[in-house]
Amino acid sequence: MFGEYELKTQFIKVGDKKIHLLEEKEGVIRYRRDDVEKLIKNNGEKLKVLPSPALGYGVRLLMVRFREPVVIPPRDSIMGFVEAPVEIDVKVGDLSVDHFIVGKEKYALYGTLEAGVVCRYHVSSFYTKEPDAMGIAKLIISNPSPEWKSLERIVVPIRGTSMYYESRKAYYPLVVVTLKNHNPEINNTGRPPKEGLSGVGQGLSLPNFLMRW
């Protein structure tokens, strides 16, 4: 699924989508995906199918609601995983020739009607072991307070984030959640969640986000 492909006649299945490459005369490749069609001159460069953050219509935040709230003891932490939506960027060289969404696209309002923002929305269980899903985010939830804390959702900055991948899975950078006072603080670290992954982007940390609502 993710990775590099030779520009020759073949099908590439990505989630619920299918890319069709068809060789024509004089080194020209016809690229098709749904109603998208382009001609690519083959100079030996490979086609790259890469994960991209789920920005949809230009949002900057991803909200993941847990199916079951996570409860953390005082001065303790827990590590786990959630499923997360991703998008697909198809490139030749540094040029994006196609960009599309896989799966269902959902949005939610974060905050009040007067001051809230629209964000990408997803519901996931909190897994103690890595799930078998296309898009994954690894979380470390820390509770440095002297009180028990419960967490029902996270809101993560994703605009400008790096992404990581292996053949059949895409990963957001490691996300660290700190349960300070009454407002969880979210840190998209930019770092890969595990070793051995290929990266897209510079791997830089994004500014911390304070969940006020």
Short mmCIF file of C-alpha atoms in Angstrom, two decimals:
data_model
loop_
_atom_site.label_atom_id
_atom_site.label_comp_id
_atom_site.label_asym_id
_atom_site.label_seq_id
_atom_site.Cartn_x
_atom_site.Cartn_y
_atom_site.Cartn_z
CA MET A 1 0.00 0.00 0.00
CA PHE A 2 2.42 2.71 1.20
CA GLY A 3 5.79 3.11 -0.47
CA GLU A 4 7.27 3.38 -3.96
CA TYR A 5 5.95 1.81 -7.17
CA GLU A 6 7.40 1.56 -10.64
CA LEU A 7 5.56 3.49 -13.32
CA LYS A 8 4.25 0.50 -15.24
CA THR A 9 0.88 -1.19 -15.80
CA GLN A 10 -0.48 -2.27 -12.41
CA PHE A 11 -3.22 -1.81 -9.80
CA ILE A 12 -2.43 -0.32 -6.40
CA LYS A 13 -5.09 -0.83 -3.73
CA VAL A 14 -5.17 1.79 -0.97
CA GLY A 15 -7.92 1.19 1.58
CA ASP A 16 -11.24 1.40 -0.25
CA LYS A 17 -9.62 3.07 -3.29
CA LYS A 18 -7.78 1.65 -6.29
CA ILE A 19 -5.11 3.33 -8.42
CA HIS A 20 -4.74 2.06 -11.98
CA LEU A 21 -1.50 2.65 -13.91
CA LEU A 22 -1.56 1.92 -17.64
CA GLU A 23 1.50 2.07 -19.91
CA GLU A 24 0.94 3.86 -23.20
CA LYS A 25 3.34 4.62 -26.05
CA GLU A 26 6.61 6.55 -25.71
CA GLY A 27 6.97 6.11 -21.97
CA VAL A 28 3.70 7.77 -21.05
CA ILE A 29 1.73 6.37 -18.10
CA ARG A 30 -1.99 6.96 -17.68
CA TYR A 31 -2.91 7.41 -14.00
CA ARG A 32 -6.52 6.73 -12.97
CA ARG A 33 -8.29 6.84 -9.60
CA ASP A 34 -12.07 7.20 -9.48
CA ASP A 35 -12.76 10.27 -11.66
CA VAL A 36 -9.13 11.50 -11.56
CA GLU A 37 -7.06 10.88 -14.68
CA LYS A 38 -3.56 12.17 -15.52
CA LEU A 39 -0.74 11.44 -17.94
CA ILE A 40 2.73 11.00 -16.47
CA LYS A 41 5.92 10.91 -18.58
CA ASN A 42 8.09 8.11 -17.23
CA ASN A 43 11.73 9.12 -16.72
CA GLY A 44 12.57 6.32 -14.30
CA GLU A 45 11.20 8.12 -11.23
CA LYS A 46 8.96 6.02 -9.00
CA LEU A 47 5.42 6.77 -7.91
CA LYS A 48 5.17 7.32 -4.14
CA VAL A 49 2.01 6.52 -2.17
CA LEU A 50 2.34 8.31 1.17
CA PRO A 51 0.19 8.95 4.24
CA SER A 52 -0.97 12.48 4.96
CA PRO A 53 -2.68 13.99 8.04
CA ALA A 54 -6.49 14.01 7.93
CA LEU A 55 -6.97 17.72 7.20
CA GLY A 56 -10.06 17.22 5.06
CA TYR A 57 -11.45 20.67 4.26
CA GLY A 58 -8.50 22.42 5.84
CA VAL A 59 -8.93 21.74 9.57
CA ARG A 60 -5.98 21.97 11.95
CA LEU A 61 -7.18 19.63 14.72
CA LEU A 62 -8.06 15.94 15.02
CA MET A 63 -10.49 14.88 17.75
CA VAL A 64 -10.47 11.21 18.77
CA ARG A 65 -13.17 10.18 21.23
CA PHE A 66 -12.54 7.00 23.23
CA ARG A 67 -15.29 4.39 23.24
CA GLU A 68 -14.48 3.84 26.93
CA PRO A 69 -13.01 6.64 29.10
CA VAL A 70 -9.49 6.01 30.35
CA VAL A 71 -8.93 6.42 34.11
CA ILE A 72 -5.40 7.10 35.41
CA PRO A 73 -4.23 6.98 39.06
CA PRO A 74 -2.41 9.92 40.70
CA ARG A 75 1.22 10.37 39.61
CA ASP A 76 0.96 7.56 37.09
CA SER A 77 0.78 7.12 33.33
CA ILE A 78 -0.51 4.76 30.67
CA MET A 79 0.64 4.04 27.13
CA GLY A 80 -1.67 2.88 24.36
CA PHE A 81 -2.95 3.34 20.83
CA VAL A 82 -5.99 4.71 19.03
CA GLU A 83 -7.16 4.32 15.47
CA ALA A 84 -6.98 7.59 13.53
CA PRO A 85 -8.06 8.72 10.05
CA VAL A 86 -5.40 9.43 7.44
CA GLU A 87 -5.40 10.74 3.89
CA ILE A 88 -3.31 9.66 0.91
CA ASP A 89 -0.84 11.77 -1.04
CA VAL A 90 0.46 10.41 -4.36
CA LYS A 91 3.70 11.97 -5.61
CA VAL A 92 6.18 11.83 -8.46
CA GLY A 93 9.37 13.49 -7.31
CA ASP A 94 8.26 16.39 -5.10
CA LEU A 95 5.02 16.96 -7.05
CA SER A 96 1.69 15.79 -5.64
CA VAL A 97 -0.29 14.31 -8.52
CA ASP A 98 -3.26 13.11 -6.44
CA HIS A 99 -4.64 13.48 -2.92
CA PHE A 100 -7.65 11.63 -1.55
CA ILE A 101 -9.51 10.47 1.55
CA VAL A 102 -10.01 6.81 2.45
CA GLY A 103 -12.90 5.61 4.58
CA LYS A 104 -15.67 7.78 6.02
CA GLU A 105 -15.08 11.48 6.55
CA LYS A 106 -16.47 12.94 9.79
CA TYR A 107 -16.21 16.35 11.48
CA ALA A 108 -17.21 17.78 14.84
CA LEU A 109 -17.30 21.18 16.54
CA TYR A 110 -14.70 21.56 19.27
CA GLY A 111 -15.68 24.24 21.77
CA THR A 112 -18.71 26.51 21.93
CA LEU A 113 -20.90 27.62 19.05
CA GLU A 114 -19.51 31.14 19.39
CA ALA A 115 -15.81 30.33 19.76
CA GLY A 116 -15.42 26.70 18.65
CA VAL A 117 -13.56 25.30 15.65
CA VAL A 118 -14.40 22.46 13.28
CA CYS A 119 -12.05 19.50 13.53
CA ARG A 120 -11.72 16.06 11.99
CA TYR A 121 -13.55 13.53 14.17
CA HIS A 122 -13.06 9.84 14.88
CA VAL A 123 -14.23 7.33 17.50
CA SER A 124 -11.79 4.63 18.64
CA SER A 125 -11.19 2.23 21.46
CA PHE A 126 -8.06 2.78 23.53
CA TYR A 127 -5.80 -0.20 22.82
CA THR A 128 -2.99 -1.43 25.05
CA LYS A 129 -1.51 -3.22 22.01
CA GLU A 130 -1.14 -1.80 18.52
CA PRO A 131 -4.38 -2.40 16.57
CA ASP A 132 -4.64 -3.73 13.03
CA ALA A 133 -5.73 -0.46 11.40
CA MET A 134 -4.56 1.71 8.51
CA GLY A 135 -4.11 4.83 10.65
CA ILE A 136 -2.69 4.73 14.19
CA ALA A 137 -1.66 7.20 16.88
CA LYS A 138 0.41 6.12 19.87
CA LEU A 139 -0.40 7.93 23.12
CA ILE A 140 1.35 8.39 26.44
CA ILE A 141 -1.14 9.77 28.98
CA SER A 142 0.50 11.14 32.11
CA ASN A 143 -1.22 12.21 35.33
CA PRO A 144 1.30 14.11 37.50
CA SER A 145 -1.44 15.41 39.82
CA PRO A 146 -2.33 13.99 43.27
CA GLU A 147 -5.84 13.14 42.05
CA TRP A 148 -7.42 10.40 39.91
CA LYS A 149 -8.15 11.62 36.37
CA SER A 150 -10.51 10.46 33.61
CA LEU A 151 -10.00 11.18 29.90
CA GLU A 152 -12.75 10.74 27.30
CA ARG A 153 -11.13 12.24 24.19
CA ILE A 154 -8.04 13.96 22.83
CA VAL A 155 -7.73 16.90 20.45
CA VAL A 156 -4.42 16.85 18.56
CA PRO A 157 -2.87 19.54 16.34
CA ILE A 158 -2.19 17.92 12.95
CA ARG A 159 -1.70 20.75 10.44
CA GLY A 160 1.94 20.62 9.39
CA THR A 161 2.60 17.37 11.21
CA SER A 162 5.04 14.77 9.98
CA MET A 163 3.76 11.26 9.29
CA TYR A 164 5.32 7.80 9.45
CA TYR A 165 4.56 4.56 7.66
CA GLU A 166 5.35 0.96 6.92
CA SER A 167 3.91 -1.14 4.12
CA ARG A 168 0.30 -1.39 5.37
CA LYS A 169 0.06 1.11 8.23
CA ALA A 170 0.36 4.87 8.69
CA TYR A 171 1.30 6.51 11.98
CA TYR A 172 0.94 9.94 13.48
CA PRO A 173 3.90 11.08 15.58
CA LEU A 174 3.97 10.09 19.23
CA VAL A 175 1.37 12.09 21.19
CA VAL A 176 1.98 12.93 24.85
CA VAL A 177 -1.04 13.93 26.95
CA THR A 178 -0.42 15.58 30.33
CA LEU A 179 -3.42 15.89 32.66
CA LYS A 180 -2.60 19.22 34.27
CA ASN A 181 -5.25 20.79 36.47
CA HIS A 182 -8.56 20.57 34.56
CA ASN A 183 -7.15 21.07 31.04
CA PRO A 184 -5.27 18.24 29.32
CA GLU A 185 -2.16 19.45 27.48
CA ILE A 186 -1.45 17.76 24.15
CA ASN A 187 2.03 17.50 22.65
CA ASN A 188 2.39 16.26 19.08
CA THR A 189 6.08 15.43 19.50
CA GLY A 190 6.89 14.95 15.81
CA ARG A 191 8.83 11.83 16.78
CA PRO A 192 8.17 8.38 15.28
CA PRO A 193 6.09 6.14 17.58
CA LYS A 194 8.47 3.21 17.04
CA GLU A 195 11.68 2.28 15.25
CA GLY A 196 11.93 1.11 11.66
CA LEU A 197 9.36 3.45 10.11
CA SER A 198 9.79 5.63 7.02
CA GLY A 199 8.96 9.29 7.50
CA VAL A 200 7.19 12.07 5.62
CA GLY A 201 8.05 15.60 6.73
CA GLN A 202 10.66 17.11 9.03
CA GLY A 203 9.73 15.34 12.28
CA LEU A 204 9.34 18.57 14.24
CA SER A 205 7.24 19.00 17.37
CA LEU A 206 4.14 21.17 17.03
CA PRO A 207 3.23 23.81 19.66
CA ASN A 208 1.48 22.27 22.67
CA PHE A 209 -2.31 22.45 22.64
CA LEU A 210 -4.37 23.04 25.78
CA MET A 211 -7.81 21.38 25.74
CA ARG A 212 -9.97 24.11 27.30
CA TRP A 213 -13.31 22.40 26.58
#
